[in-house]
PDB file of C-alpha atoms in Angstrom:
ATOM      1  CA  GLY A   1     -22.415   3.987  -1.426  1.00  0.00           C
ATOM      2  CA  LEU A   2     -19.572   3.004  -3.548  1.00  0.00           C
ATOM      3  CA  PHE A   3     -19.276   6.592  -5.366  1.00  0.00           C
ATOM      4  CA  VAL A   4     -19.127   8.146  -1.970  1.00  0.00           C
ATOM      5  CA  GLU A   5     -16.630   6.022  -0.821  1.00  0.00           C
ATOM      6  CA  ALA A   6     -14.311   6.458  -3.848  1.00  0.00           C
ATOM      7  CA  GLY A   7     -15.093  10.233  -3.702  1.00  0.00           C
ATOM      8  CA  GLU A   8     -13.534   9.952   0.006  1.00  0.00           C
ATOM      9  CA  ILE A   9     -10.820   8.337  -1.114  1.00  0.00           C
ATOM     10  CA  SER A  10     -10.267  10.420  -4.056  1.00  0.00           C
ATOM     11  CA  ARG A  11     -10.151  13.709  -1.969  1.00  0.00           C
ATOM     12  CA  GLU A  12      -7.640  11.875   0.456  1.00  0.00           C
ATOM     13  CA  THR A  13      -5.332  11.137  -2.452  1.00  0.00           C
ATOM     14  CA  GLY A  14      -5.733  14.192  -4.131  1.00  0.00           C
ATOM     15  CA  HIS A  15      -6.379  12.130  -7.630  1.00  0.00           C
ATOM     16  CA  GLN A  16      -8.680  14.739  -9.502  1.00  0.00           C
ATOM     17  CA  GLU A  17      -9.746  12.483 -12.455  1.00  0.00           C
ATOM     18  CA  SER A  18     -11.169   9.753  -9.932  1.00  0.00           C
ATOM     19  CA  LEU A  19     -12.785  12.550  -7.758  1.00  0.00           C
ATOM     20  CA  ARG A  20     -14.269  13.783 -10.919  1.00  0.00           C
ATOM     21  CA  LEU A  21     -15.607  10.320 -11.973  1.00  0.00           C
ATOM     22  CA  ALA A  22     -17.064   9.763  -8.364  1.00  0.00           C
ATOM     23  CA  LEU A  23     -18.531  13.004  -7.846  1.00  0.00           C
ATOM     24  CA  GLY A  24     -20.103  12.634 -11.479  1.00  0.00           C
ATOM     25  CA  GLY A  25     -21.368   9.224 -10.434  1.00  0.00           C
ATOM     26  CA  GLN A  26     -23.092  10.642  -7.244  1.00  0.00           C
ATOM     27  CA  ALA A  27     -24.607  13.484  -9.076  1.00  0.00           C
ATOM     28  CA  ASN A  28     -26.170  11.273 -11.693  1.00  0.00           C
ATOM     29  CA  ILE A  29     -27.822   9.039  -8.826  1.00  0.00           C
ATOM     30  CA  LEU A  30     -29.097  12.135  -7.028  1.00  0.00           C
ATOM     31  CA  ARG A  31     -30.633  13.644 -10.251  1.00  0.00           C
ATOM     32  CA  ARG A  32     -31.911  10.344 -11.961  1.00  0.00           C
ATOM     33  CA  VAL A  33     -32.772   8.175  -8.930  1.00  0.00           C
ATOM     34  CA  ARG A  34     -33.439  10.396  -5.990  1.00  0.00           C
ATOM     35  CA  HIS A  35     -34.537  13.342  -8.098  1.00  0.00           C
ATOM     36  CA  ASP A  36     -32.495  15.747  -5.881  1.00  0.00           C
ATOM     37  CA  LEU A  37     -31.955  18.191  -8.584  1.00  0.00           C
ATOM     38  CA  ASN A  38     -30.504  20.784  -6.479  1.00  0.00           C
ATOM     39  CA  GLY A  39     -28.034  18.284  -4.543  1.00  0.00           C
ATOM     40  CA  ALA A  40     -26.840  16.976  -8.021  1.00  0.00           C
ATOM     41  CA  MET A  41     -26.534  20.382  -9.404  1.00  0.00           C
ATOM     42  CA  ARG A  42     -23.970  20.950  -6.330  1.00  0.00           C
ATOM     43  CA  LEU A  43     -22.026  18.186  -7.159  1.00  0.00           C
ATOM     44  CA  TYR A  44     -21.861  18.862 -11.195  1.00  0.00           C
ATOM     45  CA  LYS A  45     -20.585  22.383 -10.489  1.00  0.00           C
ATOM     46  CA  GLU A  46     -17.679  20.748  -8.379  1.00  0.00           C
ATOM     47  CA  VAL A  47     -16.987  18.494 -11.412  1.00  0.00           C
ATOM     48  CA  GLU A  48     -17.130  21.398 -13.789  1.00  0.00           C
ATOM     49  CA  GLU A  49     -14.418  23.010 -11.495  1.00  0.00           C
ATOM     50  CA  ILE A  50     -12.295  19.962 -11.421  1.00  0.00           C
ATOM     51  CA  CYS A  51     -12.792  19.376 -15.086  1.00  0.00           C
ATOM     52  CA  ARG A  52     -11.448  23.127 -15.784  1.00  0.00           C
ATOM     53  CA  ARG A  53      -8.657  22.879 -13.302  1.00  0.00           C
ATOM     54  CA  ILE A  54      -7.342  19.542 -14.957  1.00  0.00           C
ATOM     55  CA  LYS A  55      -8.177  20.557 -18.409  1.00  0.00           C
ATOM     56  CA  ASN A  56     -10.769  17.741 -19.295  1.00  0.00           C
ATOM     57  CA  ASP A  57     -12.674  19.198 -21.903  1.00  0.00           C
ATOM     58  CA  ASN A  58     -14.807  16.180 -22.765  1.00  0.00           C
ATOM     59  CA  GLY A  59     -15.625  15.711 -19.095  1.00  0.00           C
ATOM     60  CA  LEU A  60     -16.393  19.488 -18.972  1.00  0.00           C
ATOM     61  CA  ALA A  61     -18.844  19.315 -21.989  1.00  0.00           C
ATOM     62  CA  HIS A  62     -20.631  16.256 -20.635  1.00  0.00           C
ATOM     63  CA  VAL A  63     -20.802  17.924 -17.070  1.00  0.00           C
ATOM     64  CA  LEU A  64     -22.463  21.352 -18.643  1.00  0.00           C
ATOM     65  CA  GLY A  65     -24.733  18.868 -20.628  1.00  0.00           C
ATOM     66  CA  ASN A  66     -25.883  17.259 -17.245  1.00  0.00           C
ATOM     67  CA  GLN A  67     -26.293  20.722 -15.684  1.00  0.00           C
ATOM     68  CA  GLY A  68     -28.466  21.822 -18.822  1.00  0.00           C
ATOM     69  CA  PHE A  69     -30.820  18.552 -18.134  1.00  0.00           C
ATOM     70  CA  ILE A  70     -31.239  19.937 -14.429  1.00  0.00           C
ATOM     71  CA  HIS A  71     -32.082  23.734 -15.554  1.00  0.00           C
ATOM     72  CA  GLN A  72     -34.410  22.054 -18.226  1.00  0.00           C
ATOM     73  CA  ASN A  73     -36.095  20.118 -15.369  1.00  0.00           C
ATOM     74  CA  GLN A  74     -36.245  23.176 -13.399  1.00  0.00           C
ATOM     75  CA  GLY A  75     -38.260  24.989 -16.362  1.00  0.00           C
ATOM     76  CA  ASN A  76     -35.137  27.399 -17.028  1.00  0.00           C
ATOM     77  CA  LEU A  77     -34.932  26.746 -20.180  1.00  0.00           C
ATOM     78  CA  GLU A  78     -32.519  30.069 -21.251  1.00  0.00           C
ATOM     79  CA  ALA A  79     -30.079  28.402 -18.675  1.00  0.00           C
ATOM     80  CA  ALA A  80     -30.384  24.735 -20.289  1.00  0.00           C
ATOM     81  CA  LEU A  81     -30.047  26.147 -23.887  1.00  0.00           C
ATOM     82  CA  SER A  82     -26.650  28.129 -22.581  1.00  0.00           C
ATOM     83  CA  CYS A  83     -25.525  24.895 -20.960  1.00  0.00           C
ATOM     84  CA  PHE A  84     -26.129  22.645 -24.110  1.00  0.00           C
ATOM     85  CA  ARG A  85     -24.463  25.511 -26.164  1.00  0.00           C
ATOM     86  CA  GLN A  86     -21.518  25.509 -24.289  1.00  0.00           C
ATOM     87  CA  ALA A  87     -21.283  21.766 -24.496  1.00  0.00           C
ATOM     88  CA  GLY A  88     -21.858  21.797 -28.048  1.00  0.00           C
ATOM     89  CA  ASP A  89     -18.991  24.435 -28.611  1.00  0.00           C
ATOM     90  CA  ILE A  90     -16.650  22.124 -26.690  1.00  0.00           C
ATOM     91  CA  PHE A  91     -17.683  18.977 -28.472  1.00  0.00           C
ATOM     92  CA  ARG A  92     -17.195  20.155 -31.976  1.00  0.00           C
ATOM     93  CA  LYS A  93     -13.521  22.122 -30.834  1.00  0.00           C
ATOM     94  CA  ILE A  94     -12.447  18.760 -29.612  1.00  0.00           C
ATOM     95  CA  GLY A  95     -13.861  16.517 -32.542  1.00  0.00           C
ATOM     96  CA  ASN A  96     -16.425  14.501 -30.581  1.00  0.00           C
ATOM     97  CA  THR A  97     -19.044  14.471 -33.591  1.00  0.00           C
ATOM     98  CA  SER A  98     -21.325  12.340 -31.867  1.00  0.00           C
ATOM     99  CA  ASP A  99     -21.815  14.063 -28.712  1.00  0.00           C
ATOM    100  CA  PHE A 100     -22.024  17.220 -30.827  1.00  0.00           C
ATOM    101  CA  ALA A 101     -24.868  15.989 -32.632  1.00  0.00           C
ATOM    102  CA  ILE A 102     -26.679  15.127 -29.448  1.00  0.00           C
ATOM    103  CA  SER A 103     -25.840  18.583 -27.899  1.00  0.00           C
ATOM    104  CA  LEU A 104     -27.320  20.221 -31.009  1.00  0.00           C
ATOM    105  CA  LEU A 105     -30.566  17.837 -30.694  1.00  0.00           C
ATOM    106  CA  ASN A 106     -30.684  18.981 -26.933  1.00  0.00           C
ATOM    107  CA  GLN A 107     -30.568  22.570 -28.105  1.00  0.00           C
ATOM    108  CA  ALA A 108     -33.263  21.938 -30.680  1.00  0.00           C
ATOM    109  CA  MET A 109     -35.559  20.430 -28.011  1.00  0.00           C
ATOM    110  CA  MET A 110     -34.920  23.554 -26.069  1.00  0.00           C
ATOM    111  CA  GLN A 111     -36.174  25.928 -28.877  1.00  0.00           C
ATOM    112  CA  VAL A 112     -39.153  23.788 -29.570  1.00  0.00           C
ATOM    113  CA  ALA A 113     -40.061  24.400 -25.767  1.00  0.00           C
ATOM    114  CA  ARG A 114     -39.716  28.169 -26.301  1.00  0.00           C
ATOM    115  CA  GLY A 115     -41.582  28.258 -29.156  1.00  0.00           C
ATOM    116  CA  ARG A 116     -38.917  28.781 -31.621  1.00  0.00           C
ATOM    117  CA  ARG A 117     -39.614  26.303 -34.232  1.00  0.00           C
ATOM    118  CA  SER A 118     -37.307  27.762 -36.942  1.00  0.00           C
ATOM    119  CA  GLU A 119     -34.378  27.918 -34.721  1.00  0.00           C
ATOM    120  CA  ALA A 120     -35.218  24.362 -33.650  1.00  0.00           C
ATOM    121  CA  SER A 121     -35.503  23.035 -37.239  1.00  0.00           C
ATOM    122  CA  HIS A 122     -32.431  24.569 -37.916  1.00  0.00           C
ATOM    123  CA  LEU A 123     -30.528  22.952 -35.121  1.00  0.00           C
ATOM    124  CA  ALA A 124     -32.286  19.653 -35.984  1.00  0.00           C
ATOM    125  CA  GLU A 125     -31.062  19.750 -39.504  1.00  0.00           C
ATOM    126  CA  GLU A 126     -27.300  20.396 -38.296  1.00  0.00           C
ATOM    127  CA  SER A 127     -27.598  17.663 -35.603  1.00  0.00           C
ATOM    128  CA  ILE A 128     -28.836  14.952 -38.434  1.00  0.00           C
ATOM    129  CA  SER A 129     -25.735  16.210 -40.447  1.00  0.00           C
ATOM    130  CA  ALA A 130     -23.408  15.798 -37.415  1.00  0.00           C
ATOM    131  CA  ALA A 131     -24.673  12.465 -36.572  1.00  0.00           C
ATOM    132  CA  ARG A 132     -24.356  11.251 -40.743  1.00  0.00           C
ATOM    133  CA  ASP A 133     -20.812  12.620 -40.237  1.00  0.00           C
ATOM    134  CA  CYS A 134     -20.052  10.265 -37.618  1.00  0.00           C
ATOM    135  CA  GLY A 135     -22.193   7.351 -38.996  1.00  0.00           C
ATOM    136  CA  ASN A 136     -24.255   7.230 -35.535  1.00  0.00           C
ATOM    137  CA  GLN A 137     -27.700   5.831 -36.981  1.00  0.00           C
ATOM    138  CA  GLN A 138     -29.068   5.517 -33.419  1.00  0.00           C
ATOM    139  CA  ILE A 139     -28.768   9.320 -33.182  1.00  0.00           C
ATOM    140  CA  ILE A 140     -30.032   9.890 -36.671  1.00  0.00           C
ATOM    141  CA  ASN A 141     -33.344   7.544 -35.836  1.00  0.00           C
ATOM    142  CA  GLN A 142     -33.688   9.494 -32.500  1.00  0.00           C
ATOM    143  CA  ILE A 143     -33.456  13.043 -34.302  1.00  0.00           C
ATOM    144  CA  SER A 144     -35.691  11.841 -36.947  1.00  0.00           C
ATOM    145  CA  SER A 145     -38.423  10.836 -34.503  1.00  0.00           C
ATOM    146  CA  LEU A 146     -38.129  13.890 -32.632  1.00  0.00           C
ATOM    147  CA  ARG A 147     -38.297  15.817 -35.970  1.00  0.00           C
ATOM    148  CA  SER A 148     -41.392  14.196 -36.744  1.00  0.00           C
ATOM    149  CA  LYS A 149     -43.174  14.237 -33.402  1.00  0.00           C
ATOM    150  CA  TYR A 150     -42.370  17.846 -33.059  1.00  0.00           C
ATOM    151  CA  ARG A 151     -42.916  18.891 -36.646  1.00  0.00           C
ATOM    152  CA  ILE A 152     -39.458  20.407 -37.220  1.00  0.00           C
TER     153      ILE A 152
END
């Protein structure tokens, strides 16, 4: 498909940012459409390496979050939580408050799944606070809904 062709051209030209985008697009299709988690993870790992090499912190945080979702889907909650924490640390560092709020929510959901409601509640509070700071009502509504559903 288009992402594969873009990846090939990017490899030929050595354009790392284009390669990052093409591989990320391929990985998203594998994960979300084809449910090929192992194939997606291989590509996400390559995207992670590219982001580290070209110092793209926002891209790195996003790809770590995507890796977290794969770990979650595979039942590896510890690895998922670790990825979401790393992503959150980066989002906070670069001032991406909206995605920081989402990463906190992802961490809260992992804590719920691990039976750690107190930690989940604390993370959900922190997430709502960050979402309010950036004025993202959609995230605030999503967090409120999940807090109600899981009683955290």
